[in-house]
Amino acid sequence: MAEIKRLSESRDLTRIERIGAHSHIRGLGLDSSMEARDVSEGMVGQQPARKAAGLILKLIRDGKIAGRVILIAGQPGTGKTAIAMALAKSLGQETPFASMSASELFSLELSKTEALTQAFRRAIGVRIKEEAEIIEGEVVEISIDRPISSNGNPSSSNAAAKTGKLTLKTTDMETVYELGGKMIEALNKEKVQSGDVVALDKASGKVTKLGRSIGRSRDYDAVGPHTKFVRCPDGELQKRKEVVHCVTLHEIDVINSRKTQGFLALFTGDTGEIRAEVREQIDTKVGEWREEGKAEIIPGVLFIDEVHMLDIECFSFLNRALENEMAPILVIATNRGITNIRGTNYKSPHGIPPDFLDRLLIITTQPYSQEEIRKILDIRCDEEEVEMSNDARVLLTKIGVETSLRYAIHLITAAALACQKRKGKIVEIDDISRVYGLFLDVKRSTQYLMEYQSQYMFNEVPDEGDADEAMQS
Ligand SMILES: Nc1ncnc2c1ncn2[C@@H]1O[C@H](COP(=O)(O)OP(=O)(O)OP(=O)(O)O)[C@@H](O)[C@H]1O
């Protein structure tokens, strides 16, 4: 349990964000009656899909559904991934959200089913409640004796040899505690001094500084602007308190599978295969905790993008895994129409086998209007902190309509660089035209290929009729 605790503290480190394709999205942008606002929380348009996602969100929050599958289907660049990300942002810290692209399953290191199992378990949260013995009080005095080393100087290197005394009080009592080396180190790290109100966890030795005692506020005038003043606690010094940690089943698996480097493996992603016995033991243990009321399961969300890349074996595995009572909500997305089910010669809608299709709740996304494209581009300019003139925005929107939203979004960064190069502050039409000429969109690239195909290797477009067809599609 001590390790689980350490983990929940360091998880926050992994939530650091950069400006990515979806970093402007902060939520689904719904009002209190679950209607999608026109533009809100970084989301634009696509109202029916956002409203449907909002309903799913409510069901997840109420813990009413588990093991369901939601398919977000629509043309490329219509915001399928954006909606999944918005759902993730709205879930809150405690509900796990794991995301992957189906193609990630085809690696040489893990079997497909192992990779899927890991993804499932990354989307299942465990909320663990622990009763901890805490000593909470105001520091009256802290004294640390530095043992004299053989040469007569106080030794600083051997912390374990240090001893000391800590006097703590509440409004009702005062006690002197003998300090060991580990505790001294923890107190030093937190820079605890007299007048601080502290909480010491007896089992782990963790020291938490709760603030400065109000009673001592006048003794010190050199306090920083962030100093928090708290009351001196009352009652007994020793208390039992409930502490809650949220971790995923996958995190527990990894920590227990390779004792030595398990914890680090969470950051590198190099977890390797996890043995079935390890998972069984963990499931049994978590089951016991649940029975004792110490733990709760929080089914989260697993998002699999490009789901048409899954093959028939993966779908069969998913069918079974979703029957488990702890199964998360599966959100899948694809931009494919009727296509081959991978690993077979059969065609099916979205490349998904009929028995799996039968499980789905389907949300569709629609192509954007010119006005919506403009709004999304405006949001992206803000997100990337790019100043752009109105004329340039009009041109970029036109490009977005005629090529694709994604291409137009990419041009923002490139145009900002072009503007920077000419030492400008505001991106103008010329910057957009320049990068439009430098980077081809798919249509122009295809046209180019058609013109110069004979000079490429392995070119297989035989005659003009076929070439025209390819262009039109
Ligand atoms: N409604 C929206 N509001 C704000 N931004 C959006 C919206 N729709 C799409 N975007 C942004 O446009 C870009 C392309 O959208 P996204 O990647 O979600 O499309 P997709 O439907 O998943 O495409 P594909 O089928 O090619 O995977 C992303 O940067 C996304 O954040």
mmCIF file with all atom_site columns, N, CA and C in Angstrom, residues 324-379:
data_model
loop_
_atom_site.group_PDB
_atom_site.id
_atom_site.type_symbol
_atom_site.label_atom_id
_atom_site.label_alt_id
_atom_site.label_comp_id
_atom_site.label_asym_id
_atom_site.label_entity_id
_atom_site.label_seq_id
_atom_site.pdbx_PDB_ins_code
_atom_site.Cartn_x
_atom_site.Cartn_y
_atom_site.Cartn_z
_atom_site.occupancy
_atom_site.B_iso_or_equiv
_atom_site.pdbx_formal_charge
_atom_site.auth_seq_id
_atom_site.auth_comp_id
_atom_site.auth_asym_id
_atom_site.auth_atom_id
_atom_site.pdbx_PDB_model_num
ATOM 1   N N  . ASN A 1 324 ? -16.969 -8.377  -18.654 1.00 0.00 ? 324 ASN A N  1
ATOM 2   C CA . ASN A 1 324 ? -16.481 -8.311  -17.274 1.00 0.00 ? 324 ASN A CA 1
ATOM 3   C C  . ASN A 1 324 ? -17.176 -7.183  -16.512 1.00 0.00 ? 324 ASN A C  1
ATOM 4   N N  . GLU A 1 325 ? -17.531 -7.444  -15.257 1.00 0.00 ? 325 GLU A N  1
ATOM 5   C CA . GLU A 1 325 ? -18.285 -6.414  -14.512 1.00 0.00 ? 325 GLU A CA 1
ATOM 6   C C  . GLU A 1 325 ? -17.460 -5.146  -14.268 1.00 0.00 ? 325 GLU A C  1
ATOM 7   N N  . MET A 1 326 ? -16.116 -5.249  -14.351 1.00 0.00 ? 326 MET A N  1
ATOM 8   C CA . MET A 1 326 ? -15.283 -4.070  -14.119 1.00 0.00 ? 326 MET A CA 1
ATOM 9   C C  . MET A 1 326 ? -14.974 -3.329  -15.418 1.00 0.00 ? 326 MET A C  1
ATOM 10  N N  . ALA A 1 327 ? -15.533 -3.793  -16.547 1.00 0.00 ? 327 ALA A N  1
ATOM 11  C CA . ALA A 1 327 ? -15.133 -3.234  -17.848 1.00 0.00 ? 327 ALA A CA 1
ATOM 12  C C  . ALA A 1 327 ? -15.386 -1.731  -17.934 1.00 0.00 ? 327 ALA A C  1
ATOM 13  N N  . PRO A 1 328 ? -14.467 -1.019  -18.583 1.00 0.00 ? 328 PRO A N  1
ATOM 14  C CA . PRO A 1 328 ? -14.687 0.418   -18.775 1.00 0.00 ? 328 PRO A CA 1
ATOM 15  C C  . PRO A 1 328 ? -15.669 0.665   -19.919 1.00 0.00 ? 328 PRO A C  1
ATOM 16  N N  . ILE A 1 329 ? -15.959 1.953   -20.155 1.00 0.00 ? 329 ILE A N  1
ATOM 17  C CA . ILE A 1 329 ? -16.728 2.326   -21.341 1.00 0.00 ? 329 ILE A CA 1
ATOM 18  C C  . ILE A 1 329 ? -15.724 2.424   -22.480 1.00 0.00 ? 329 ILE A C  1
ATOM 19  N N  . LEU A 1 330 ? -16.056 1.802   -23.582 1.00 0.00 ? 330 LEU A N  1
ATOM 20  C CA . LEU A 1 330 ? -15.147 1.843   -24.714 1.00 0.00 ? 330 LEU A CA 1
ATOM 21  C C  . LEU A 1 330 ? -15.673 2.868   -25.715 1.00 0.00 ? 330 LEU A C  1
ATOM 22  N N  . VAL A 1 331 ? -14.834 3.845   -26.070 1.00 0.00 ? 331 VAL A N  1
ATOM 23  C CA . VAL A 1 331 ? -15.212 4.808   -27.104 1.00 0.00 ? 331 VAL A CA 1
ATOM 24  C C  . VAL A 1 331 ? -14.295 4.559   -28.280 1.00 0.00 ? 331 VAL A C  1
ATOM 25  N N  . ILE A 1 332 ? -14.888 4.278   -29.449 1.00 0.00 ? 332 ILE A N  1
ATOM 26  C CA . ILE A 1 332 ? -14.045 3.998   -30.605 1.00 0.00 ? 332 ILE A CA 1
ATOM 27  C C  . ILE A 1 332 ? -14.372 5.009   -31.714 1.00 0.00 ? 332 ILE A C  1
ATOM 28  N N  . ALA A 1 333 ? -13.409 5.246   -32.601 1.00 0.00 ? 333 ALA A N  1
ATOM 29  C CA . ALA A 1 333 ? -13.660 6.205   -33.667 1.00 0.00 ? 333 ALA A CA 1
ATOM 30  C C  . ALA A 1 333 ? -13.073 5.700   -34.971 1.00 0.00 ? 333 ALA A C  1
ATOM 31  N N  . THR A 1 334 ? -13.748 6.027   -36.061 1.00 0.00 ? 334 THR A N  1
ATOM 32  C CA . THR A 1 334 ? -13.225 5.661   -37.374 1.00 0.00 ? 334 THR A CA 1
ATOM 33  C C  . THR A 1 334 ? -13.753 6.621   -38.430 1.00 0.00 ? 334 THR A C  1
ATOM 34  N N  . ASN A 1 335 ? -12.975 6.768   -39.521 1.00 0.00 ? 335 ASN A N  1
ATOM 35  C CA . ASN A 1 335 ? -13.466 7.588   -40.629 1.00 0.00 ? 335 ASN A CA 1
ATOM 36  C C  . ASN A 1 335 ? -13.741 6.717   -41.847 1.00 0.00 ? 335 ASN A C  1
ATOM 37  N N  . ARG A 1 336 ? -13.739 5.400   -41.648 1.00 0.00 ? 336 ARG A N  1
ATOM 38  C CA . ARG A 1 336 ? -13.949 4.498   -42.781 1.00 0.00 ? 336 ARG A CA 1
ATOM 39  C C  . ARG A 1 336 ? -15.424 4.177   -43.000 1.00 0.00 ? 336 ARG A C  1
ATOM 40  N N  . GLY A 1 337 ? -15.785 3.944   -44.256 1.00 0.00 ? 337 GLY A N  1
ATOM 41  C CA . GLY A 1 337 ? -17.149 3.525   -44.591 1.00 0.00 ? 337 GLY A CA 1
ATOM 42  C C  . GLY A 1 337 ? -17.205 2.008   -44.602 1.00 0.00 ? 337 GLY A C  1
ATOM 43  N N  . ILE A 1 338 ? -17.753 1.449   -45.695 1.00 0.00 ? 338 ILE A N  1
ATOM 44  C CA . ILE A 1 338 ? -17.809 -0.016  -45.767 1.00 0.00 ? 338 ILE A CA 1
ATOM 45  C C  . ILE A 1 338 ? -16.445 -0.499  -46.256 1.00 0.00 ? 338 ILE A C  1
ATOM 46  N N  . THR A 1 339 ? -15.824 -1.343  -45.457 1.00 0.00 ? 339 THR A N  1
ATOM 47  C CA . THR A 1 339 ? -14.465 -1.768  -45.795 1.00 0.00 ? 339 THR A CA 1
ATOM 48  C C  . THR A 1 339 ? -14.191 -3.171  -45.246 1.00 0.00 ? 339 THR A C  1
ATOM 49  N N  . ASN A 1 340 ? -13.046 -3.730  -45.615 1.00 0.00 ? 340 ASN A N  1
ATOM 50  C CA . ASN A 1 340 ? -12.715 -5.084  -45.150 1.00 0.00 ? 340 ASN A CA 1
ATOM 51  C C  . ASN A 1 340 ? -12.541 -5.159  -43.645 1.00 0.00 ? 340 ASN A C  1
ATOM 52  N N  . ILE A 1 341 ? -13.025 -6.250  -43.049 1.00 0.00 ? 341 ILE A N  1
ATOM 53  C CA . ILE A 1 341 ? -12.708 -6.484  -41.637 1.00 0.00 ? 341 ILE A CA 1
ATOM 54  C C  . ILE A 1 341 ? -11.290 -7.046  -41.646 1.00 0.00 ? 341 ILE A C  1
ATOM 55  N N  . ARG A 1 342 ? -10.389 -6.391  -40.977 1.00 0.00 ? 342 ARG A N  1
ATOM 56  C CA . ARG A 1 342 ? -8.989  -6.789  -41.043 1.00 0.00 ? 342 ARG A CA 1
ATOM 57  C C  . ARG A 1 342 ? -8.823  -8.260  -40.649 1.00 0.00 ? 342 ARG A C  1
ATOM 58  N N  . GLY A 1 343 ? -8.058  -8.994  -41.423 1.00 0.00 ? 343 GLY A N  1
ATOM 59  C CA . GLY A 1 343 ? -7.836  -10.416 -41.135 1.00 0.00 ? 343 GLY A CA 1
ATOM 60  C C  . GLY A 1 343 ? -8.867  -11.315 -41.796 1.00 0.00 ? 343 GLY A C  1
ATOM 61  N N  . THR A 1 344 ? -9.812  -10.739 -42.562 1.00 0.00 ? 344 THR A N  1
ATOM 62  C CA . THR A 1 344 ? -10.807 -11.551 -43.290 1.00 0.00 ? 344 THR A CA 1
ATOM 63  C C  . THR A 1 344 ? -10.978 -10.960 -44.686 1.00 0.00 ? 344 THR A C  1
ATOM 64  N N  . ASN A 1 345 ? -11.788 -11.650 -45.511 1.00 0.00 ? 345 ASN A N  1
ATOM 65  C CA . ASN A 1 345 ? -12.098 -11.074 -46.828 1.00 0.00 ? 345 ASN A CA 1
ATOM 66  C C  . ASN A 1 345 ? -13.497 -10.482 -46.825 1.00 0.00 ? 345 ASN A C  1
ATOM 67  N N  . TYR A 1 346 ? -14.116 -10.400 -45.652 1.00 0.00 ? 346 TYR A N  1
ATOM 68  C CA . TYR A 1 346 ? -15.485 -9.866  -45.575 1.00 0.00 ? 346 TYR A CA 1
ATOM 69  C C  . TYR A 1 346 ? -15.472 -8.361  -45.415 1.00 0.00 ? 346 TYR A C  1
ATOM 70  N N  . LYS A 1 347 ? -16.483 -7.754  -46.063 1.00 0.00 ? 347 LYS A N  1
ATOM 71  C CA . LYS A 1 347 ? -16.640 -6.307  -45.895 1.00 0.00 ? 347 LYS A CA 1
ATOM 72  C C  . LYS A 1 347 ? -17.744 -6.049  -44.887 1.00 0.00 ? 347 LYS A C  1
ATOM 73  N N  . SER A 1 348 ? -17.604 -4.943  -44.184 1.00 0.00 ? 348 SER A N  1
ATOM 74  C CA . SER A 1 348 ? -18.607 -4.619  -43.171 1.00 0.00 ? 348 SER A CA 1
ATOM 75  C C  . SER A 1 348 ? -18.575 -3.106  -42.920 1.00 0.00 ? 348 SER A C  1
ATOM 76  N N  . PRO A 1 349 ? -19.687 -2.515  -42.421 1.00 0.00 ? 349 PRO A N  1
ATOM 77  C CA . PRO A 1 349 ? -19.638 -1.081  -42.126 1.00 0.00 ? 349 PRO A CA 1
ATOM 78  C C  . PRO A 1 349 ? -18.490 -0.762  -41.166 1.00 0.00 ? 349 PRO A C  1
ATOM 79  N N  . HIS A 1 350 ? -17.697 0.242   -41.489 1.00 0.00 ? 350 HIS A N  1
ATOM 80  C CA . HIS A 1 350 ? -16.542 0.700   -40.702 1.00 0.00 ? 350 HIS A CA 1
ATOM 81  C C  . HIS A 1 350 ? -15.474 -0.384  -40.479 1.00 0.00 ? 350 HIS A C  1
ATOM 82  N N  . GLY A 1 351 ? -15.578 -1.515  -41.183 1.00 0.00 ? 351 GLY A N  1
ATOM 83  C CA . GLY A 1 351 ? -14.630 -2.612  -40.978 1.00 0.00 ? 351 GLY A CA 1
ATOM 84  C C  . GLY A 1 351 ? -14.821 -3.292  -39.628 1.00 0.00 ? 351 GLY A C  1
ATOM 85  N N  . ILE A 1 352 ? -16.044 -3.172  -39.067 1.00 0.00 ? 352 ILE A N  1
ATOM 86  C CA . ILE A 1 352 ? -16.318 -3.758  -37.745 1.00 0.00 ? 352 ILE A CA 1
ATOM 87  C C  . ILE A 1 352 ? -17.229 -4.982  -37.931 1.00 0.00 ? 352 ILE A C  1
ATOM 88  N N  . PRO A 1 353 ? -16.894 -6.136  -37.335 1.00 0.00 ? 353 PRO A N  1
ATOM 89  C CA . PRO A 1 353 ? -17.715 -7.333  -37.515 1.00 0.00 ? 353 PRO A CA 1
ATOM 90  C C  . PRO A 1 353 ? -19.158 -7.118  -37.016 1.00 0.00 ? 353 PRO A C  1
ATOM 91  N N  . PRO A 1 354 ? -20.139 -7.760  -37.652 1.00 0.00 ? 354 PRO A N  1
ATOM 92  C CA . PRO A 1 354 ? -21.552 -7.524  -37.321 1.00 0.00 ? 354 PRO A CA 1
ATOM 93  C C  . PRO A 1 354 ? -21.894 -7.746  -35.837 1.00 0.00 ? 354 PRO A C  1
ATOM 94  N N  . ASP A 1 355 ? -21.298 -8.782  -35.194 1.00 0.00 ? 355 ASP A N  1
ATOM 95  C CA . ASP A 1 355 ? -21.666 -9.027  -33.788 1.00 0.00 ? 355 ASP A CA 1
ATOM 96  C C  . ASP A 1 355 ? -21.192 -7.881  -32.893 1.00 0.00 ? 355 ASP A C  1
ATOM 97  N N  . PHE A 1 356 ? -20.084 -7.262  -33.273 1.00 0.00 ? 356 PHE A N  1
ATOM 98  C CA . PHE A 1 356 ? -19.579 -6.131  -32.477 1.00 0.00 ? 356 PHE A CA 1
ATOM 99  C C  . PHE A 1 356 ? -20.392 -4.874  -32.796 1.00 0.00 ? 356 PHE A C  1
ATOM 100 N N  . LEU A 1 357 ? -20.753 -4.736  -34.073 1.00 0.00 ? 357 LEU A N  1
ATOM 101 C CA . LEU A 1 357 ? -21.578 -3.579  -34.482 1.00 0.00 ? 357 LEU A CA 1
ATOM 102 C C  . LEU A 1 357 ? -22.869 -3.535  -33.667 1.00 0.00 ? 357 LEU A C  1
ATOM 103 N N  . ASP A 1 358 ? -23.389 -4.712  -33.386 1.00 0.00 ? 358 ASP A N  1
ATOM 104 C CA . ASP A 1 358 ? -24.652 -4.838  -32.671 1.00 0.00 ? 358 ASP A CA 1
ATOM 105 C C  . ASP A 1 358 ? -24.584 -4.259  -31.257 1.00 0.00 ? 358 ASP A C  1
ATOM 106 N N  . ARG A 1 359 ? -23.378 -4.168  -30.699 1.00 0.00 ? 359 ARG A N  1
ATOM 107 C CA . ARG A 1 359 ? -23.210 -3.653  -29.335 1.00 0.00 ? 359 ARG A CA 1
ATOM 108 C C  . ARG A 1 359 ? -23.171 -2.132  -29.286 1.00 0.00 ? 359 ARG A C  1
ATOM 109 N N  . LEU A 1 360 ? -23.004 -1.497  -30.454 1.00 0.00 ? 360 LEU A N  1
ATOM 110 C CA . LEU A 1 360 ? -22.612 -0.094  -30.453 1.00 0.00 ? 360 LEU A CA 1
ATOM 111 C C  . LEU A 1 360 ? -23.747 0.909   -30.291 1.00 0.00 ? 360 LEU A C  1
ATOM 112 N N  . LEU A 1 361 ? -23.424 2.010   -29.596 1.00 0.00 ? 361 LEU A N  1
ATOM 113 C CA . LEU A 1 361 ? -24.244 3.216   -29.686 1.00 0.00 ? 361 LEU A CA 1
ATOM 114 C C  . LEU A 1 361 ? -23.450 4.115   -30.622 1.00 0.00 ? 361 LEU A C  1
ATOM 115 N N  . ILE A 1 362 ? -24.073 4.590   -31.688 1.00 0.00 ? 362 ILE A N  1
ATOM 116 C CA . ILE A 1 362 ? -23.293 5.314   -32.697 1.00 0.00 ? 362 ILE A CA 1
ATOM 117 C C  . ILE A 1 362 ? -23.580 6.818   -32.685 1.00 0.00 ? 362 ILE A C  1
ATOM 118 N N  . ILE A 1 363 ? -22.503 7.595   -32.616 1.00 0.00 ? 363 ILE A N  1
ATOM 119 C CA . ILE A 1 363 ? -22.593 9.054   -32.704 1.00 0.00 ? 363 ILE A CA 1
ATOM 120 C C  . ILE A 1 363 ? -21.941 9.446   -34.021 1.00 0.00 ? 363 ILE A C  1
ATOM 121 N N  . THR A 1 364 ? -22.595 10.302  -34.811 1.00 0.00 ? 364 THR A N  1
ATOM 122 C CA . THR A 1 364 ? -21.933 10.695  -36.070 1.00 0.00 ? 364 THR A CA 1
ATOM 123 C C  . THR A 1 364 ? -21.540 12.166  -36.031 1.00 0.00 ? 364 THR A C  1
ATOM 124 N N  . THR A 1 365 ? -20.470 12.470  -36.761 1.00 0.00 ? 365 THR A N  1
ATOM 125 C CA . THR A 1 365 ? -20.050 13.875  -36.870 1.00 0.00 ? 365 THR A CA 1
ATOM 126 C C  . THR A 1 365 ? -20.276 14.325  -38.316 1.00 0.00 ? 365 THR A C  1
ATOM 127 N N  . GLN A 1 366 ? -20.593 15.610  -38.488 1.00 0.00 ? 366 GLN A N  1
ATOM 128 C CA . GLN A 1 366 ? -20.917 16.154  -39.811 1.00 0.00 ? 366 GLN A CA 1
ATOM 129 C C  . GLN A 1 366 ? -19.809 17.115  -40.259 1.00 0.00 ? 366 GLN A C  1
ATOM 130 N N  . PRO A 1 367 ? -19.669 17.292  -41.590 1.00 0.00 ? 367 PRO A N  1
ATOM 131 C CA . PRO A 1 367 ? -18.678 18.278  -42.076 1.00 0.00 ? 367 PRO A CA 1
ATOM 132 C C  . PRO A 1 367 ? -19.013 19.681  -41.574 1.00 0.00 ? 367 PRO A C  1
ATOM 133 N N  . TYR A 1 368 ? -17.984 20.519  -41.437 1.00 0.00 ? 368 TYR A N  1
ATOM 134 C CA . TYR A 1 368 ? -18.183 21.863  -40.882 1.00 0.00 ? 368 TYR A CA 1
ATOM 135 C C  . TYR A 1 368 ? -18.583 22.885  -41.944 1.00 0.00 ? 368 TYR A C  1
ATOM 136 N N  . SER A 1 369 ? -19.351 23.871  -41.498 1.00 0.00 ? 369 SER A N  1
ATOM 137 C CA . SER A 1 369 ? -19.687 24.982  -42.395 1.00 0.00 ? 369 SER A CA 1
ATOM 138 C C  . SER A 1 369 ? -18.485 25.935  -42.414 1.00 0.00 ? 369 SER A C  1
ATOM 139 N N  . GLN A 1 370 ? -18.522 26.890  -43.365 1.00 0.00 ? 370 GLN A N  1
ATOM 140 C CA . GLN A 1 370 ? -17.438 27.873  -43.477 1.00 0.00 ? 370 GLN A CA 1
ATOM 141 C C  . GLN A 1 370 ? -17.290 28.659  -42.162 1.00 0.00 ? 370 GLN A C  1
ATOM 142 N N  . GLU A 1 371 ? -18.433 29.033  -41.598 1.00 0.00 ? 371 GLU A N  1
ATOM 143 C CA . GLU A 1 371 ? -18.416 29.844  -40.365 1.00 0.00 ? 371 GLU A CA 1
ATOM 144 C C  . GLU A 1 371 ? -17.777 29.055  -39.207 1.00 0.00 ? 371 GLU A C  1
ATOM 145 N N  . GLU A 1 372 ? -18.108 27.759  -39.134 1.00 0.00 ? 372 GLU A N  1
ATOM 146 C CA . GLU A 1 372 ? -17.539 26.932  -38.056 1.00 0.00 ? 372 GLU A CA 1
ATOM 147 C C  . GLU A 1 372 ? -16.032 26.766  -38.224 1.00 0.00 ? 372 GLU A C  1
ATOM 148 N N  . ILE A 1 373 ? -15.611 26.601  -39.488 1.00 0.00 ? 373 ILE A N  1
ATOM 149 C CA . ILE A 1 373 ? -14.170 26.473  -39.738 1.00 0.00 ? 373 ILE A CA 1
ATOM 150 C C  . ILE A 1 373 ? -13.463 27.745  -39.273 1.00 0.00 ? 373 ILE A C  1
ATOM 151 N N  . ARG A 1 374 ? -14.062 28.895  -39.586 1.00 0.00 ? 374 ARG A N  1
ATOM 152 C CA . ARG A 1 374 ? -13.464 30.174  -39.174 1.00 0.00 ? 374 ARG A CA 1
ATOM 153 C C  . ARG A 1 374 ? -13.317 30.216  -37.643 1.00 0.00 ? 374 ARG A C  1
ATOM 154 N N  . LYS A 1 375 ? -14.395 29.784  -36.945 1.00 0.00 ? 375 LYS A N  1
ATOM 155 C CA . LYS A 1 375 ? -14.341 29.849  -35.472 1.00 0.00 ? 375 LYS A CA 1
ATOM 156 C C  . LYS A 1 375 ? -13.260 28.919  -34.910 1.00 0.00 ? 375 LYS A C  1
ATOM 157 N N  . ILE A 1 376 ? -13.147 27.724  -35.502 1.00 0.00 ? 376 ILE A N  1
ATOM 158 C CA . ILE A 1 376 ? -12.125 26.783  -35.012 1.00 0.00 ? 376 ILE A CA 1
ATOM 159 C C  . ILE A 1 376 ? -10.722 27.367  -35.255 1.00 0.00 ? 376 ILE A C  1
ATOM 160 N N  . LEU A 1 377 ? -10.546 27.994  -36.439 1.00 0.00 ? 377 LEU A N  1
ATOM 161 C CA . LEU A 1 377 ? -9.239  28.583  -36.754 1.00 0.00 ? 377 LEU A CA 1
ATOM 162 C C  . LEU A 1 377 ? -8.928  29.741  -35.795 1.00 0.00 ? 377 LEU A C  1
ATOM 163 N N  . ASP A 1 378 ? -9.970  30.524  -35.457 1.00 0.00 ? 378 ASP A N  1
ATOM 164 C CA . ASP A 1 378 ? -9.763  31.619  -34.491 1.00 0.00 ? 378 ASP A CA 1
ATOM 165 C C  . ASP A 1 378 ? -9.291  31.061  -33.147 1.00 0.00 ? 378 ASP A C  1
ATOM 166 N N  . ILE A 1 379 ? -9.945  29.995  -32.711 1.00 0.00 ? 379 ILE A N  1
ATOM 167 C CA . ILE A 1 379 ? -9.564  29.377  -31.420 1.00 0.00 ? 379 ILE A CA 1
ATOM 168 C C  . ILE A 1 379 ? -8.124  28.875  -31.472 1.00 0.00 ? 379 ILE A C  1
#
